[in-house]
Amino acid sequence: MTQVSEPLDLSTDKTLDRDCTTLSRHVLQQLQSFGPDAQDLSALMNRIALAGKLIARHFSRAGLMEDVLGFTGDVNVQGESVKKMDVYANEVFISVFKQSGLVCRLASEEMEKPYYIPENCPIGRYTLLYDPIDGSSNTDINLSLGSIFSIRQQEGTDLDGEAKDLLNHGRKQLAAGYILYGPSTMLVYSIGKGVHFFTLDPSLGEFILTEENVKIPDHGAVYSVNEGNFWQWDESYREYIRYVHRTEGYTARYSGAMVSDIHRTLVQGGVFLYPGTLKKPEGKLRLLYESAPLAFLIEQAGGRATTGTEEILDVVPKQLHQRTPLIIGSKEDVAKVESFLKKND
Ligand code: AHG
Ligand code: MN
Ligand code: MN
């Protein structure tokens, strides 16, 4: 006798319950406008999402293709060895924005000078600053990676190509965020109206809103730092680390990709640090396309980001690839680190 199967319980498929808010629709909803500026930002975010999808697709098949992993043999403007994935991702952003008509300039970790798209400049008065792949050392070992982005309005005519208007503080950012390539691909962004999470549904090829107005906990018992640099730091950082070692409940997490560490910090609280060292007092992380966009997000979520002496969003860089020390995360944990820095002042 044939068994009559039970009707499928569709209530377990959460995707069916969602109203499937896409990124471009969300930007327009946030701005409560269909005006030209809102349309521009919505289109810009849509393009960033497209770059994220292309990079995620490339990552997911990296081990199956020739010539995707490993180093190119070149060294970038930062003096760091360039990976093939860094070059690929850098070019993905360029080609996606070339066709957008919206962005006149792109500036990235992988390019010494900004890349101009003159045909876009009459209408596209925006600059995209980005770190195409954050956490490059994770590329060849199939661990989490990210891309970081920041959008600024182009100011002045910039005819000399020096992009001096970019040498301005982080509160000038119109939008900022990251794409996290983990077990799922997520896009996290803010246009100054809270922080929102989108998750890529590969079957739809769309980023779908999964959490709105995310707030970072005021405290989290996780500290995230490369302790291999312990003896290169100033004594005050060592004092802070001794404090967390002695205090019950603290735990350490460090992934090698700041985007992953910041994502965890945003969700669970805690603090991420990349202090300067004796040889490099300015630290490793670049202000305009790493620290400032993440500081913008974390502040929007109710957290803080500082160099130790100045809020990250107030720092005015002297050059495009300027580095800064970074202490970022939950308000109380950032303040705790600062209390050790002040003690030793
Ligand atoms: P990138 O891959 O863009 O150069 O950035 C790597 C950054 C950051 O993501 C990470 O937290 C940190 O550098 C890791 O550096 P260390 O290996 O020195 O800890
Ligand atoms: Mn980086
Ligand atoms: Mn990078």
mmCIF file of C-alpha atoms and ligand atoms in Angstrom:
data_model
loop_
_atom_site.group_PDB
_atom_site.id
_atom_site.type_symbol
_atom_site.label_atom_id
_atom_site.label_comp_id
_atom_site.label_asym_id
_atom_site.label_seq_id
_atom_site.Cartn_x
_atom_site.Cartn_y
_atom_site.Cartn_z
ATOM 1 C CA MET A 1 0.000 0.000 0.000
ATOM 2 C CA THR A 2 1.402 3.429 -0.863
ATOM 3 C CA GLN A 3 2.023 5.687 2.082
ATOM 4 C CA VAL A 4 0.486 9.127 1.925
ATOM 5 C CA SER A 5 3.230 11.485 3.033
ATOM 6 C CA GLU A 6 2.529 14.202 5.564
ATOM 7 C CA PRO A 7 2.212 17.702 4.079
ATOM 8 C CA LEU A 8 5.526 19.570 4.203
ATOM 9 C CA ASP A 9 5.921 21.830 7.216
ATOM 10 C CA LEU A 10 7.017 25.022 5.476
ATOM 11 C CA SER A 11 7.150 26.956 8.752
ATOM 12 C CA THR A 12 10.717 25.710 9.333
ATOM 13 C CA ASP A 13 11.960 27.448 6.188
ATOM 14 C CA LYS A 14 12.673 30.877 7.632
ATOM 15 C CA THR A 15 13.434 32.373 4.210
ATOM 16 C CA LEU A 16 9.773 32.004 3.293
ATOM 17 C CA ASP A 17 8.703 34.132 6.256
ATOM 18 C CA ARG A 18 10.876 37.056 5.288
ATOM 19 C CA ASP A 19 9.689 39.884 3.152
ATOM 20 C CA CYS A 20 13.069 39.692 1.388
ATOM 21 C CA THR A 21 14.246 43.278 1.772
ATOM 22 C CA THR A 22 17.090 43.778 -0.683
ATOM 23 C CA LEU A 23 19.961 46.169 -0.137
ATOM 24 C CA SER A 24 18.929 48.778 -2.703
ATOM 25 C CA ARG A 25 15.374 48.890 -1.351
ATOM 26 C CA HIS A 26 16.690 49.187 2.199
ATOM 27 C CA VAL A 27 18.851 52.212 1.347
ATOM 28 C CA LEU A 28 15.841 53.993 -0.175
ATOM 29 C CA GLN A 29 13.687 53.094 2.836
ATOM 30 C CA GLN A 30 16.343 54.436 5.184
ATOM 31 C CA LEU A 31 16.589 57.732 3.335
ATOM 32 C CA GLN A 32 12.793 57.940 2.918
ATOM 33 C CA SER A 33 13.383 59.445 -0.486
ATOM 34 C CA PHE A 34 13.504 58.636 -4.164
ATOM 35 C CA GLY A 35 15.519 61.816 -4.846
ATOM 36 C CA PRO A 36 18.760 61.769 -6.864
ATOM 37 C CA ASP A 37 21.072 61.467 -3.813
ATOM 38 C CA ALA A 38 19.092 58.548 -2.444
ATOM 39 C CA GLN A 39 19.064 56.867 -5.869
ATOM 40 C CA ASP A 40 22.840 57.340 -6.108
ATOM 41 C CA LEU A 41 23.536 55.803 -2.701
ATOM 42 C CA SER A 42 21.186 52.945 -3.410
ATOM 43 C CA ALA A 43 22.908 52.271 -6.758
ATOM 44 C CA LEU A 44 26.360 52.550 -5.131
ATOM 45 C CA MET A 45 25.450 49.990 -2.486
ATOM 46 C CA ASN A 46 24.052 47.731 -5.164
ATOM 47 C CA ARG A 47 27.380 47.873 -7.022
ATOM 48 C CA ILE A 48 29.325 47.077 -3.838
ATOM 49 C CA ALA A 49 27.015 44.105 -3.366
ATOM 50 C CA LEU A 50 27.790 42.966 -6.924
ATOM 51 C CA ALA A 51 31.537 43.169 -6.231
ATOM 52 C CA GLY A 52 30.956 41.126 -3.055
ATOM 53 C CA LYS A 53 29.039 38.451 -4.971
ATOM 54 C CA LEU A 54 31.750 38.161 -7.628
ATOM 55 C CA ILE A 55 34.520 37.888 -5.022
ATOM 56 C CA ALA A 56 32.541 35.383 -2.922
ATOM 57 C CA ARG A 57 31.971 33.231 -6.018
ATOM 58 C CA HIS A 58 35.681 33.329 -6.849
ATOM 59 C CA PHE A 59 36.609 32.349 -3.279
ATOM 60 C CA SER A 60 34.152 29.492 -3.179
ATOM 61 C CA ARG A 61 35.830 27.853 -6.204
ATOM 62 C CA ALA A 62 39.408 29.003 -5.504
ATOM 63 C CA GLY A 63 40.843 25.552 -4.826
ATOM 64 C CA LEU A 64 39.288 24.148 -8.007
ATOM 65 C CA MET A 65 40.847 26.634 -10.407
ATOM 66 C CA GLU A 66 44.394 27.243 -11.602
ATOM 67 C CA ASP A 67 46.216 30.447 -10.722
ATOM 68 C CA VAL A 68 43.832 31.787 -8.108
ATOM 69 C CA LEU A 69 45.725 31.189 -4.876
ATOM 70 C CA GLY A 70 49.239 32.193 -3.862
ATOM 71 C CA PHE A 71 51.399 35.259 -4.358
ATOM 72 C CA THR A 72 51.928 37.287 -7.522
ATOM 73 C CA GLY A 73 55.577 37.967 -6.652
ATOM 74 C CA ASP A 74 54.928 41.731 -6.406
ATOM 75 C CA VAL A 75 55.028 43.981 -3.361
ATOM 76 C CA ASN A 76 52.347 46.663 -2.916
ATOM 77 C CA VAL A 77 52.692 50.312 -1.871
ATOM 78 C CA GLN A 78 52.526 49.139 1.764
ATOM 79 C CA GLY A 79 55.598 46.925 1.280
ATOM 80 C CA GLU A 80 53.446 43.784 1.630
ATOM 81 C CA SER A 81 53.550 40.777 -0.684
ATOM 82 C CA VAL A 82 50.574 40.815 -3.017
ATOM 83 C CA LYS A 83 48.366 37.769 -3.414
ATOM 84 C CA LYS A 84 46.607 36.891 -6.661
ATOM 85 C CA MET A 85 43.285 37.265 -4.853
ATOM 86 C CA ASP A 86 44.221 40.840 -3.784
ATOM 87 C CA VAL A 87 44.725 41.749 -7.449
ATOM 88 C CA TYR A 88 41.562 39.988 -8.582
ATOM 89 C CA ALA A 89 39.391 41.645 -5.926
ATOM 90 C CA ASN A 90 40.934 45.054 -6.562
ATOM 91 C CA GLU A 91 40.050 44.749 -10.247
ATOM 92 C CA VAL A 92 36.545 43.503 -9.531
ATOM 93 C CA PHE A 93 35.766 46.749 -7.702
ATOM 94 C CA ILE A 94 37.258 48.796 -10.552
ATOM 95 C CA SER A 95 35.310 47.051 -13.278
ATOM 96 C CA VAL A 96 32.052 47.094 -11.326
ATOM 97 C CA PHE A 97 32.374 50.834 -10.699
ATOM 98 C CA LYS A 98 33.593 51.693 -14.202
ATOM 99 C CA GLN A 99 30.200 50.665 -15.473
ATOM 100 C CA SER A 100 28.252 52.387 -12.716
ATOM 101 C CA GLY A 101 28.656 55.955 -13.928
ATOM 102 C CA LEU A 102 28.622 57.014 -10.287
ATOM 103 C CA VAL A 103 32.166 56.865 -9.006
ATOM 104 C CA CYS A 104 34.814 59.229 -10.289
ATOM 105 C CA ARG A 105 37.693 57.866 -8.199
ATOM 106 C CA LEU A 106 38.614 54.663 -6.439
ATOM 107 C CA ALA A 107 41.356 54.467 -3.843
ATOM 108 C CA SER A 108 42.509 51.157 -2.435
ATOM 109 C CA GLU A 109 45.194 49.478 -0.407
ATOM 110 C CA GLU A 110 46.515 47.906 -3.589
ATOM 111 C CA MET A 111 46.991 51.131 -5.602
ATOM 112 C CA GLU A 112 49.556 53.783 -4.833
ATOM 113 C CA LYS A 113 47.423 56.571 -6.330
ATOM 114 C CA PRO A 114 43.648 56.819 -6.783
ATOM 115 C CA TYR A 115 42.245 55.299 -9.962
ATOM 116 C CA TYR A 116 40.280 57.811 -12.027
ATOM 117 C CA ILE A 117 37.328 57.064 -14.254
ATOM 118 C CA PRO A 118 37.176 60.395 -16.116
ATOM 119 C CA GLU A 119 34.061 59.493 -18.092
ATOM 120 C CA ASN A 120 32.151 59.184 -14.779
ATOM 121 C CA CYS A 121 33.440 62.420 -13.266
ATOM 122 C CA PRO A 122 30.938 64.900 -14.713
ATOM 123 C CA ILE A 123 28.081 63.124 -12.907
ATOM 124 C CA GLY A 124 29.687 60.758 -10.433
ATOM 125 C CA ARG A 125 31.084 62.915 -7.672
ATOM 126 C CA TYR A 126 31.767 60.022 -5.323
ATOM 127 C CA THR A 127 34.971 58.303 -4.289
ATOM 128 C CA LEU A 128 35.083 54.696 -3.195
ATOM 129 C CA LEU A 129 37.843 53.828 -0.717
ATOM 130 C CA TYR A 130 38.353 50.125 -0.165
ATOM 131 C CA ASP A 131 40.438 47.267 1.109
ATOM 132 C CA PRO A 132 39.642 44.642 -1.556
ATOM 133 C CA ILE A 133 40.715 41.701 0.603
ATOM 134 C CA ASP A 134 41.170 42.111 4.298
ATOM 135 C CA GLY A 135 42.991 39.266 6.004
ATOM 136 C CA SER A 136 44.928 38.173 2.898
ATOM 137 C CA SER A 137 46.975 35.691 4.926
ATOM 138 C CA ASN A 138 43.762 33.627 5.251
ATOM 139 C CA THR A 139 43.235 33.275 1.482
ATOM 140 C CA ASP A 140 45.271 30.137 0.898
ATOM 141 C CA ILE A 141 43.941 28.316 3.962
ATOM 142 C CA ASN A 142 40.206 28.677 3.376
ATOM 143 C CA LEU A 143 39.488 30.842 6.412
ATOM 144 C CA SER A 144 37.312 33.931 6.766
ATOM 145 C CA LEU A 145 38.153 37.058 4.796
ATOM 146 C CA GLY A 146 36.578 40.417 4.186
ATOM 147 C CA SER A 147 36.357 43.498 1.999
ATOM 148 C CA ILE A 148 36.046 46.953 3.580
ATOM 149 C CA PHE A 149 34.459 49.964 1.848
ATOM 150 C CA SER A 150 33.832 53.629 2.436
ATOM 151 C CA ILE A 151 32.052 56.192 0.252
ATOM 152 C CA ARG A 152 32.922 59.881 0.321
ATOM 153 C CA GLN A 153 31.654 62.800 -1.683
ATOM 154 C CA GLN A 154 34.305 64.240 -3.956
ATOM 155 C CA GLU A 155 35.056 67.822 -2.963
ATOM 156 C CA GLY A 156 36.769 70.365 -5.211
ATOM 157 C CA THR A 157 37.926 69.734 -8.738
ATOM 158 C CA ASP A 158 40.927 67.502 -7.958
ATOM 159 C CA LEU A 159 42.519 68.384 -11.292
ATOM 160 C CA ASP A 160 46.026 67.609 -10.044
ATOM 161 C CA GLY A 161 44.968 64.049 -9.240
ATOM 162 C CA GLU A 162 46.324 64.232 -5.721
ATOM 163 C CA ALA A 163 42.947 63.660 -4.086
ATOM 164 C CA LYS A 164 43.764 66.099 -1.298
ATOM 165 C CA ASP A 165 40.075 66.315 -0.373
ATOM 166 C CA LEU A 166 40.326 62.717 0.860
ATOM 167 C CA LEU A 167 42.745 63.878 3.549
ATOM 168 C CA ASN A 168 39.833 64.651 5.794
ATOM 169 C CA HIS A 169 38.285 63.157 8.929
ATOM 170 C CA GLY A 170 36.101 60.063 8.996
ATOM 171 C CA ARG A 171 32.885 61.900 9.803
ATOM 172 C CA LYS A 172 32.887 62.887 6.123
ATOM 173 C CA GLN A 173 32.026 59.310 5.166
ATOM 174 C CA LEU A 174 28.609 59.010 3.554
ATOM 175 C CA ALA A 175 28.499 55.262 3.926
ATOM 176 C CA ALA A 176 30.790 52.525 5.144
ATOM 177 C CA GLY A 177 30.779 48.819 5.745
ATOM 178 C CA TYR A 178 32.266 45.437 5.031
ATOM 179 C CA ILE A 179 31.590 42.180 3.283
ATOM 180 C CA LEU A 180 32.432 39.101 5.318
ATOM 181 C CA TYR A 181 33.268 35.929 3.374
ATOM 182 C CA GLY A 182 32.616 33.259 5.995
ATOM 183 C CA PRO A 183 30.426 30.155 6.060
ATOM 184 C CA SER A 184 27.904 32.567 4.554
ATOM 185 C CA THR A 185 28.651 35.869 2.846
ATOM 186 C CA MET A 186 27.370 38.893 4.735
ATOM 187 C CA LEU A 187 27.246 42.564 3.894
ATOM 188 C CA VAL A 188 27.162 44.990 6.809
ATOM 189 C CA TYR A 189 26.626 48.673 6.136
ATOM 190 C CA SER A 190 25.660 52.034 7.529
ATOM 191 C CA ILE A 191 24.685 55.290 5.872
ATOM 192 C CA GLY A 192 24.698 57.032 9.245
ATOM 193 C CA LYS A 193 21.322 55.556 10.207
ATOM 194 C CA GLY A 194 22.279 52.496 12.212
ATOM 195 C CA VAL A 195 24.037 49.296 11.238
ATOM 196 C CA HIS A 196 22.338 46.614 9.220
ATOM 197 C CA PHE A 197 23.207 43.009 8.346
ATOM 198 C CA PHE A 198 22.474 41.386 5.001
ATOM 199 C CA THR A 199 23.145 37.749 4.149
ATOM 200 C CA LEU A 200 23.760 36.499 0.633
ATOM 201 C CA ASP A 201 21.189 33.941 -0.445
ATOM 202 C CA PRO A 202 23.179 32.154 -3.179
ATOM 203 C CA SER A 203 20.067 30.635 -4.699
ATOM 204 C CA LEU A 204 18.579 34.110 -5.219
ATOM 205 C CA GLY A 205 21.908 35.834 -5.844
ATOM 206 C CA GLU A 206 20.723 38.623 -3.528
ATOM 207 C CA PHE A 207 21.771 40.033 -0.199
ATOM 208 C CA ILE A 208 18.696 39.846 2.031
ATOM 209 C CA LEU A 209 18.192 41.886 5.202
ATOM 210 C CA THR A 210 18.753 39.627 8.207
ATOM 211 C CA GLU A 211 19.155 42.106 11.091
ATOM 212 C CA GLU A 212 18.345 45.779 11.350
ATOM 213 C CA ASN A 213 19.718 48.407 13.768
ATOM 214 C CA VAL A 214 22.329 46.168 15.329
ATOM 215 C CA LYS A 215 23.681 47.437 18.654
ATOM 216 C CA ILE A 216 27.016 46.369 20.095
ATOM 217 C CA PRO A 217 26.888 45.247 23.765
ATOM 218 C CA ASP A 218 28.410 47.813 26.157
ATOM 219 C CA HIS A 219 30.780 45.118 27.378
ATOM 220 C CA GLY A 220 32.035 41.765 26.141
ATOM 221 C CA ALA A 221 34.639 39.530 27.751
ATOM 222 C CA VAL A 222 36.600 38.898 24.539
ATOM 223 C CA TYR A 223 39.867 40.630 23.649
ATOM 224 C CA SER A 224 41.286 40.338 20.160
ATOM 225 C CA VAL A 225 44.918 41.195 19.496
ATOM 226 C CA ASN A 226 48.047 39.631 18.002
ATOM 227 C CA GLU A 227 49.865 38.784 21.235
ATOM 228 C CA GLY A 228 52.890 37.758 19.177
ATOM 229 C CA ASN A 229 53.733 41.479 19.224
ATOM 230 C CA PHE A 230 53.615 41.644 23.044
ATOM 231 C CA TRP A 231 57.241 42.673 23.521
ATOM 232 C CA GLN A 232 57.057 45.198 20.689
ATOM 233 C CA TRP A 233 54.304 47.208 22.414
ATOM 234 C CA ASP A 234 54.444 50.026 24.852
ATOM 235 C CA GLU A 235 54.314 48.850 28.499
ATOM 236 C CA SER A 236 50.756 50.192 28.963
ATOM 237 C CA TYR A 237 49.363 47.662 26.453
ATOM 238 C CA ARG A 238 51.265 44.881 28.216
ATOM 239 C CA GLU A 239 49.658 46.037 31.499
ATOM 240 C CA TYR A 240 46.193 45.759 29.924
ATOM 241 C CA ILE A 241 46.951 42.249 28.659
ATOM 242 C CA ARG A 242 48.219 41.232 32.124
ATOM 243 C CA TYR A 243 44.946 42.579 33.543
ATOM 244 C CA VAL A 244 42.802 40.401 31.228
ATOM 245 C CA HIS A 245 45.012 37.385 31.902
ATOM 246 C CA ARG A 246 44.475 37.812 35.647
ATOM 247 C CA THR A 247 40.745 38.557 35.450
ATOM 248 C CA GLU A 248 38.455 35.547 35.359
ATOM 249 C CA GLY A 249 36.065 35.303 32.434
ATOM 250 C CA TYR A 250 38.126 36.915 29.663
ATOM 251 C CA THR A 251 38.843 34.956 26.544
ATOM 252 C CA ALA A 252 41.035 35.640 23.493
ATOM 253 C CA ARG A 253 39.953 35.393 19.844
ATOM 254 C CA TYR A 254 42.057 36.519 16.865
ATOM 255 C CA SER A 255 41.342 35.436 13.307
ATOM 256 C CA GLY A 256 43.979 37.279 11.242
ATOM 257 C CA ALA A 257 41.204 39.078 9.354
ATOM 258 C CA MET A 258 39.997 42.178 11.114
ATOM 259 C CA VAL A 259 36.616 42.048 9.380
ATOM 260 C CA SER A 260 35.871 38.710 11.102
ATOM 261 C CA ASP A 261 37.113 39.983 14.441
ATOM 262 C CA ILE A 262 35.072 43.171 14.139
ATOM 263 C CA HIS A 263 31.979 41.216 13.124
ATOM 264 C CA ARG A 264 32.265 39.042 16.235
ATOM 265 C CA THR A 265 32.894 42.137 18.360
ATOM 266 C CA LEU A 266 29.839 43.853 16.911
ATOM 267 C CA VAL A 267 27.613 40.880 17.707
ATOM 268 C CA GLN A 268 29.078 39.690 21.008
ATOM 269 C CA GLY A 269 30.965 42.705 22.360
ATOM 270 C CA GLY A 270 34.590 43.004 23.454
ATOM 271 C CA VAL A 271 37.565 44.854 22.059
ATOM 272 C CA PHE A 272 39.896 44.540 19.052
ATOM 273 C CA LEU A 273 43.328 46.159 19.250
ATOM 274 C CA TYR A 274 46.149 46.758 16.817
ATOM 275 C CA PRO A 275 48.573 48.965 18.761
ATOM 276 C CA GLY A 276 51.659 50.613 17.367
ATOM 277 C CA THR A 277 54.962 48.898 18.041
ATOM 278 C CA LEU A 278 58.301 50.366 19.062
ATOM 279 C CA LYS A 279 59.514 50.149 15.458
ATOM 280 C CA LYS A 280 56.167 51.193 13.944
ATOM 281 C CA PRO A 281 54.394 53.536 16.389
ATOM 282 C CA GLU A 282 51.649 54.139 13.826
ATOM 283 C CA GLY A 283 50.700 50.444 13.822
ATOM 284 C CA LYS A 284 49.667 48.431 10.781
ATOM 285 C CA LEU A 285 46.116 49.357 9.891
ATOM 286 C CA ARG A 286 45.363 52.003 7.305
ATOM 287 C CA LEU A 287 43.072 54.833 8.339
ATOM 288 C CA LEU A 288 41.057 55.690 5.234
ATOM 289 C CA TYR A 289 39.986 52.246 4.065
ATOM 290 C CA GLU A 290 40.370 50.057 7.167
ATOM 291 C CA SER A 291 40.084 51.852 10.510
ATOM 292 C CA ALA A 292 37.786 54.765 9.597
ATOM 293 C CA PRO A 293 35.032 52.716 7.876
ATOM 294 C CA LEU A 294 34.991 50.202 10.733
ATOM 295 C CA ALA A 295 34.979 53.041 13.282
ATOM 296 C CA PHE A 296 31.988 54.582 11.462
ATOM 297 C CA LEU A 297 30.091 51.291 11.758
ATOM 298 C CA ILE A 298 31.023 50.613 15.371
ATOM 299 C CA GLU A 299 30.044 54.172 16.431
ATOM 300 C CA GLN A 300 26.737 53.765 14.618
ATOM 301 C CA ALA A 301 26.194 50.583 16.624
ATOM 302 C CA GLY A 302 26.907 52.395 19.921
ATOM 303 C CA GLY A 303 30.578 51.439 20.349
ATOM 304 C CA ARG A 304 33.842 53.383 20.123
ATOM 305 C CA ALA A 305 37.092 53.496 18.169
ATOM 306 C CA THR A 306 40.228 55.385 19.176
ATOM 307 C CA THR A 307 43.929 55.565 18.397
ATOM 308 C CA GLY A 308 44.520 55.730 22.143
ATOM 309 C CA THR A 309 44.760 59.517 22.063
ATOM 310 C CA GLU A 310 42.122 60.565 19.526
ATOM 311 C CA GLU A 311 38.791 59.221 18.270
ATOM 312 C CA ILE A 312 39.469 57.460 14.948
ATOM 313 C CA LEU A 313 36.737 59.450 13.187
ATOM 314 C CA ASP A 314 38.449 62.728 14.155
ATOM 315 C CA VAL A 315 41.853 61.824 12.730
ATOM 316 C CA VAL A 316 42.811 63.908 9.696
ATOM 317 C CA PRO A 317 45.362 61.956 7.656
ATOM 318 C CA LYS A 318 48.360 63.555 5.992
ATOM 319 C CA GLN A 319 48.530 60.928 3.289
ATOM 320 C CA LEU A 320 46.295 58.457 1.522
ATOM 321 C CA HIS A 321 47.842 55.298 2.955
ATOM 322 C CA GLN A 322 48.373 56.615 6.486
ATOM 323 C CA ARG A 323 48.305 54.083 9.308
ATOM 324 C CA THR A 324 46.959 54.502 12.836
ATOM 325 C CA PRO A 325 46.915 52.428 15.994
ATOM 326 C CA LEU A 326 43.397 51.087 16.632
ATOM 327 C CA ILE A 327 41.387 50.210 19.735
ATOM 328 C CA ILE A 328 37.779 49.455 18.743
ATOM 329 C CA GLY A 329 34.707 47.790 20.192
ATOM 330 C CA SER A 330 32.365 47.958 23.176
ATOM 331 C CA LYS A 331 32.340 51.288 25.017
ATOM 332 C CA GLU A 332 33.354 49.864 28.384
ATOM 333 C CA ASP A 333 36.135 47.702 26.988
ATOM 334 C CA VAL A 334 37.654 50.524 24.939
ATOM 335 C CA ALA A 335 37.538 52.687 28.082
ATOM 336 C CA LYS A 336 39.241 49.908 30.053
ATOM 337 C CA VAL A 337 42.160 49.813 27.578
ATOM 338 C CA GLU A 338 42.363 53.630 27.700
ATOM 339 C CA SER A 339 42.551 53.570 31.495
ATOM 340 C CA PHE A 340 45.843 51.629 31.200
ATOM 341 C CA LEU A 341 47.180 54.033 28.578
ATOM 342 C CA LYS A 342 46.377 57.035 30.809
ATOM 343 C CA LYS A 343 47.994 55.439 33.873
ATOM 344 C CA ASN A 344 51.304 55.337 32.017
ATOM 345 C CA ASP A 345 51.007 58.788 30.453
HETATM 346 P P1 AHG B 1 45.309 43.075 4.889
HETATM 347 O O1 AHG B 1 45.100 41.640 4.557
HETATM 348 O O2 AHG B 1 44.342 43.981 4.184
HETATM 349 O O3 AHG B 1 46.731 43.529 4.747
HETATM 350 O O4 AHG B 1 44.895 43.322 6.416
HETATM 351 C C1 AHG B 1 45.317 42.457 7.406
HETATM 352 C C2 AHG B 1 45.147 43.166 8.702
HETATM 353 C C3 AHG B 1 43.911 42.799 9.478
HETATM 354 O O5 AHG B 1 42.880 42.264 8.779
HETATM 355 C C4 AHG B 1 44.366 41.818 10.501
HETATM 356 O O6 AHG B 1 43.665 41.953 11.680
HETATM 357 C C5 AHG B 1 45.795 42.147 10.667
HETATM 358 O O7 AHG B 1 46.221 42.803 9.505
HETATM 359 C C6 AHG B 1 46.613 40.925 10.883
HETATM 360 O O8 AHG B 1 47.920 41.311 11.029
HETATM 361 P P2 AHG B 1 48.960 40.488 11.900
HETATM 362 O O9 AHG B 1 49.246 39.240 11.134
HETATM 363 O O10 AHG B 1 50.140 41.407 12.021
HETATM 364 O O11 AHG B 1 48.305 40.209 13.241
HETATM 365 MN MN MN B 2 43.099 44.913 5.621
HETATM 366 MN MN MN B 3 43.963 44.051 2.075
#
